[in-house]
Amino acid sequence: MDLIVIGRAGTLLFICTILNLLLCSGGEIHSTTTAATIWPPVKPDRPQAYPEKEKSNLPLFTMNYSRIQIPFEIALWMLLASFAKIGFNVYHKITIWVPESCLLISIGLIVGGIMHAVKEEPPAVFTSSIFFLYMLPPIVLDSGYFMPTRPFFENIGTVLFFAVVGTLWNSIGIGIFLFAICQIPAFGLQDIDLPENLLFSAIISAVDPVAVLNVFEDVAVNEQLYIVVFGECLFSDAVTVVLYNMFSFVVELPVTEPVDVAFGVLRFFVVGLGGMGVGILFGFVAAFNTRFTFKVREIEPLIILMYSYLAYLVAELFAISSVMAIVTCALTMKYYVEENVSQHSCTTIRRVVKMLSSISETLLFFFLGVVTITTKHEWNWSYILFTLLFAFLWRSVGVLVLTQIINPFRTIPFNKKDQFGLAYGGLRGAISFALAFTLPDNIGRRQLFITATIAIILFTVFIQGISIRPLIEVINVRRTNRDTETINVEIHSRLMEHTVAGIEDLCGHWNHFYWKDKFMKFNNRILRKILIRDSRAESSIVALYKKLELQNAMEILDTVSGDIRFAPSIISHHETKKRSTKPHKKLLAADLKNMREILSKNMYKIRERTVAYRGKHALPNDSQTREILIRRHASIRRSLQSGSFQSMHLITTLLFFSPPIPDDHETKSEFAYPSQRSRFGKPTHSTSRAMMPMHRLGTLKEVPSTDVLNEQSSSTGQRVFRTHSSYSDSRVPHSHHLNSSFDNSSADNLRNGHGEADAEQEARRQPSSPLPAWAAEPRDNTARNPLLRRPQWNPSKK
Amino acid sequence: MGALQSLPGQAEYCDLTAKTGFSFEQIGVLRKRFKQLSHNEETLRRDHFNEIHDLTFNPIRAQIIEAFFDRRNFHEDGQGKVREIGFEEFVVVMSHFRPPSLHMTEEQREKIRKEKLRFLFNMHDTDNNGTITLEEYRHVVEELLSRSGTLEKETAKSIADAAMLEVASISVGHMEPDEFYEGITFEHFLKLLNGFEIESRMTIRF
């Protein structure tokens, strides 16, 4: 089955390539090194629309390719890249062993080969302007927007240290050593002087986040390592660009003076801090702007994106670090914006950012492959080999030395394995590539540099990228155990955080938490008042729900005595069936996750809780409101059908069903967002379930709170009673709903609301006699809990 | 911190360093803080703790404060509560939060880990009977969730119940239908938090 799908995908890919090539070569304009003009000159051999003497009929079918050529080709390339991505993910095993970037580069190489064979020029993507203005911003915006702020700020010292000092160390070290190598006459490289070497080494010391983060996510390394690598990559981009500009300036100069060096250092600070300043400024303006957009919700995503992009461009205008600008803009903006905009806009923004960055990345790696084949190379074995060697060497030494320096300052020091991960994870990527292509032409050995850059990129991405995963697993780097968390662990980790926070308060510590607290206080008092719109009623979906629920409950109550049966809707049946056939495991995971989310989102936030960083390509898991409504209605209908509820349960019925099981990708990866969002009534996972299969613990007896249950006990139906809660800042009365089983005879029953323990117990007891029902805790506070051994109702076991 | 001035009672600090593993400077800092908290008296009482402004927002402040007055945390095999503590007990309780240094053997790490877990356990087990019952656990969970103001007690209860179930299933495994799960003992607690990196999370840099 897989093979067939692969075959199909492969053919599709191939066809698309051919199509692309045909069209490219059929087009009448060849791409030049600058963006092609929009208006191509008309070729003389095309039929002109002269009003000629002879009668020319109205053409039935004309084709004007040149008009649409550019957008068409762009779209095709994007599609091609996407097909490639789809193709990889069809066969999951590939992506485990070979990171996606490698695959994309390989496909790019193949396509490049084809293009070379047909003597076609690649599209002119790697001009500096197109890369830096169009392809890089989405990627960086994505990194900035989804950066987990708390771990990031906790580790910011380390991150900055590694990024700045590390990159400097790398570039200067490699540059000097390469210069030394160049002095050796045997290699024929003597025409490369020191500034050029330094320039080159600045280019190749830019670490690229994309490739390495893919791997780290898959392997689930511990959060610290992840954050440091992530942050380092982000900032090293900025540092590299600064260094590049500096060195390229120096290259131009005939003589370098100490003053220039001093200026260089100063410029570095200007660039870095300037970038941050611009970003923060734009972030605040954007946040302020969103305060007033409640009437025009549709353009909210646009505002966010445009402000970020503007921050980037403005920074480029002043030749300060645009990467830092857009990252800080996203960081600043996100917190306030997510409180101001509507739920839909929030989702839209996130999705759009993800989509854009995904496309950009894909295209980038793809073109890397293509351009590799089609550029003119100059190969010099010694230079390239020594480059590789020194790059690796200096990175390892650099990481070692830097961790020795910074470890005493860290709460959680890096052990040797982490250091290995750090050193080995220094993959080069797109930034180096782009910078190499923007080298000015007056450098004699430009082609050599380009070739060397490509070589090192390919080497690191392929060799290191493929081997890092088994290596990390073998040496057993500390992982996050995000999938194996139990509720207890969650509770205790929160407990611990609060305890530590409390003890720190006791100690009166003035560590970085102090500044953070100060900032939070400032934030709460001043910033939030300015930047956040006060009225939240419109976005409080929960308030709406409450209204609906109460209405419904009232209606039901009014009619309950009459034993009205609602006709089962198609939806409810469908829902039932759908739910009943879900496998156990998924439900458990979802339940646990819900519990965990409740815990994580509701712990108080003097210190922000740990954001469990699930991965770069994950979007936070929002609840699906429609599903909630549907299920809710279904359950009410079902309960009405069987006529089995007690009024006391329904008086304060408020139901929030769990969201359906999300698709795989998101199940594995999830963000727990700061709870500020939850407070504003964003419908998030707001359910908890009482997990009550306590049969084994002996005290839970069957709950025939309704007569119908007895009738239906013949089926091995589980009646699951769910406790639901909602969290919003309105005081939503919280209650339980008795959800009895249904009269369909599906053997699998509604098995919602089971915890792990339950499932095991159930599974083990499955072969035994019909299962009793589980009791939920009724609202009347009689704690019917197995752990307390107080059976409330008489069992009517079958 | 700086240079070590002549600290009052330096001799006794040697004992303290040996007992708790703090360095001289750290003990000096703690001494200053102790004096600050106790307004230069010799002992700390509960109301001194209540005066700490930053603690008021902490949902489990009661437990934290109690932990300081709990004899079981004094490493002395005592039980029960005291009404006031001296500097030594203060430091001993604080020593639970010391980060493990890089040069430690496995045993020492294990010991530290157990100590920290014991501290947590004592925080739960308010009635000193050596097990965490459901009520106690519920209490803790409620406290944890209390400040958010959005969850009702029922949720906290159900979460606590679910958590207890997990413990039961993890530590006891299969239980007879008539068995009753008494409570979490310390061994169960250890087992429960087996994979949990408490050494790195429950630390403060002094």
Short mmCIF file of C-alpha atoms in Angstrom, two decimals, chain B residues 73-185:
data_model
loop_
_atom_site.label_atom_id
_atom_site.label_comp_id
_atom_site.label_asym_id
_atom_site.label_seq_id
_atom_site.Cartn_x
_atom_site.Cartn_y
_atom_site.Cartn_z
CA ASN B 73 12.53 18.44 57.92
CA PHE B 74 15.17 19.06 60.48
CA HIS B 75 16.97 15.85 59.71
CA GLU B 76 16.65 14.81 63.25
CA ASP B 77 14.04 12.09 63.25
CA GLY B 78 11.68 14.25 65.14
CA GLN B 79 8.03 14.56 64.50
CA GLY B 80 5.41 17.14 64.94
CA LYS B 81 5.59 20.85 64.71
CA VAL B 82 7.45 23.47 66.57
CA ARG B 83 6.41 26.95 67.20
CA GLU B 84 9.57 28.70 66.44
CA ILE B 85 12.82 27.88 64.79
CA GLY B 86 16.33 29.02 65.14
CA PHE B 87 18.88 29.79 62.53
CA GLU B 88 20.15 26.27 62.39
CA GLU B 89 16.81 24.80 61.54
CA PHE B 90 16.26 27.52 59.00
CA VAL B 91 19.45 26.62 57.21
CA VAL B 92 18.71 22.94 57.41
CA VAL B 93 15.36 23.40 55.77
CA MET B 94 16.92 25.61 53.13
CA SER B 95 19.49 22.99 52.42
CA HIS B 96 16.83 20.89 50.82
CA PHE B 97 17.00 23.26 47.94
CA ARG B 98 20.62 23.14 47.29
CA PRO B 99 21.53 22.26 43.76
CA PRO B 100 23.59 19.16 43.32
CA SER B 101 27.07 20.08 42.39
CA LEU B 102 28.71 18.70 39.36
CA HIS B 103 31.12 16.54 41.22
CA MET B 104 28.92 14.15 42.99
CA THR B 105 28.78 10.48 43.08
CA GLU B 106 25.68 8.60 42.23
CA GLU B 107 25.03 7.82 45.85
CA GLN B 108 25.18 11.38 46.87
CA ARG B 109 22.83 12.32 44.10
CA GLU B 110 20.49 9.62 45.16
CA LYS B 111 20.62 10.81 48.71
CA ILE B 112 19.91 14.36 47.74
CA ARG B 113 17.10 13.24 45.56
CA LYS B 114 15.55 11.33 48.36
CA GLU B 115 15.88 14.26 50.66
CA LYS B 116 14.07 16.53 48.29
CA LEU B 117 11.38 14.02 47.71
CA ARG B 118 11.04 13.57 51.41
CA PHE B 119 10.58 17.28 51.78
CA LEU B 120 7.79 17.24 49.26
CA PHE B 121 6.26 14.25 50.90
CA ASN B 122 6.23 15.99 54.21
CA MET B 123 4.54 18.92 52.64
CA HIS B 124 1.71 16.69 51.60
CA ASP B 125 1.48 14.63 54.67
CA THR B 126 0.21 17.12 57.15
CA ASP B 127 -0.93 14.75 59.80
CA ASN B 128 2.38 13.04 60.10
CA ASN B 129 1.18 9.54 59.76
CA GLY B 130 3.54 8.58 57.01
CA THR B 131 1.02 8.27 54.23
CA ILE B 132 -0.66 10.76 52.03
CA THR B 133 -4.32 10.10 52.11
CA LEU B 134 -6.79 11.17 49.57
CA GLU B 135 -7.96 14.07 51.64
CA GLU B 136 -4.50 15.43 52.03
CA TYR B 137 -3.79 15.07 48.37
CA ARG B 138 -7.00 16.74 47.48
CA HIS B 139 -6.16 19.54 49.77
CA VAL B 140 -2.90 20.10 48.02
CA VAL B 141 -4.43 20.06 44.60
CA GLU B 142 -7.10 22.46 45.65
CA GLU B 143 -4.54 24.78 47.03
CA LEU B 144 -2.58 24.61 43.84
CA LEU B 145 -5.53 25.45 41.73
CA SER B 146 -7.12 27.82 44.12
CA ARG B 147 -5.64 31.04 43.01
CA SER B 148 -6.70 30.75 39.50
CA GLY B 149 -10.22 31.27 40.59
CA THR B 150 -11.72 29.61 37.62
CA LEU B 151 -11.91 26.05 38.66
CA GLU B 152 -14.32 24.72 41.11
CA LYS B 153 -13.53 22.39 43.86
CA GLU B 154 -15.02 19.55 41.96
CA THR B 155 -12.40 19.70 39.34
CA ALA B 156 -9.64 19.78 41.85
CA LYS B 157 -11.21 16.83 43.53
CA SER B 158 -11.50 14.85 40.41
CA ILE B 159 -7.98 15.60 39.44
CA ALA B 160 -6.79 14.53 42.81
CA ASP B 161 -8.79 11.37 42.54
CA ALA B 162 -7.38 10.57 39.18
CA ALA B 163 -3.93 11.18 40.49
CA MET B 164 -4.48 8.84 43.40
CA LEU B 165 -5.67 6.21 41.03
CA GLU B 166 -2.56 6.54 39.06
CA VAL B 167 -0.48 6.09 42.12
CA ALA B 168 -2.49 3.09 43.04
CA SER B 169 -2.05 1.51 39.72
CA ILE B 170 1.60 2.30 39.52
CA SER B 171 2.63 1.22 42.93
CA VAL B 172 0.21 -1.43 43.92
CA GLY B 173 -0.70 -2.76 40.57
CA HIS B 174 -3.63 -5.01 40.58
CA MET B 175 -5.91 -4.59 43.51
CA GLU B 176 -8.64 -6.82 44.69
CA PRO B 177 -12.14 -5.50 44.39
CA ASP B 178 -12.43 -5.09 48.06
CA GLU B 179 -9.15 -3.54 48.73
CA PHE B 180 -8.96 -0.05 49.76
CA TYR B 181 -6.11 2.13 48.90
CA GLU B 182 -4.94 3.63 52.08
CA GLY B 183 -2.68 6.26 50.91
CA ILE B 184 0.60 6.99 49.33
CA THR B 185 3.53 5.86 51.32
#
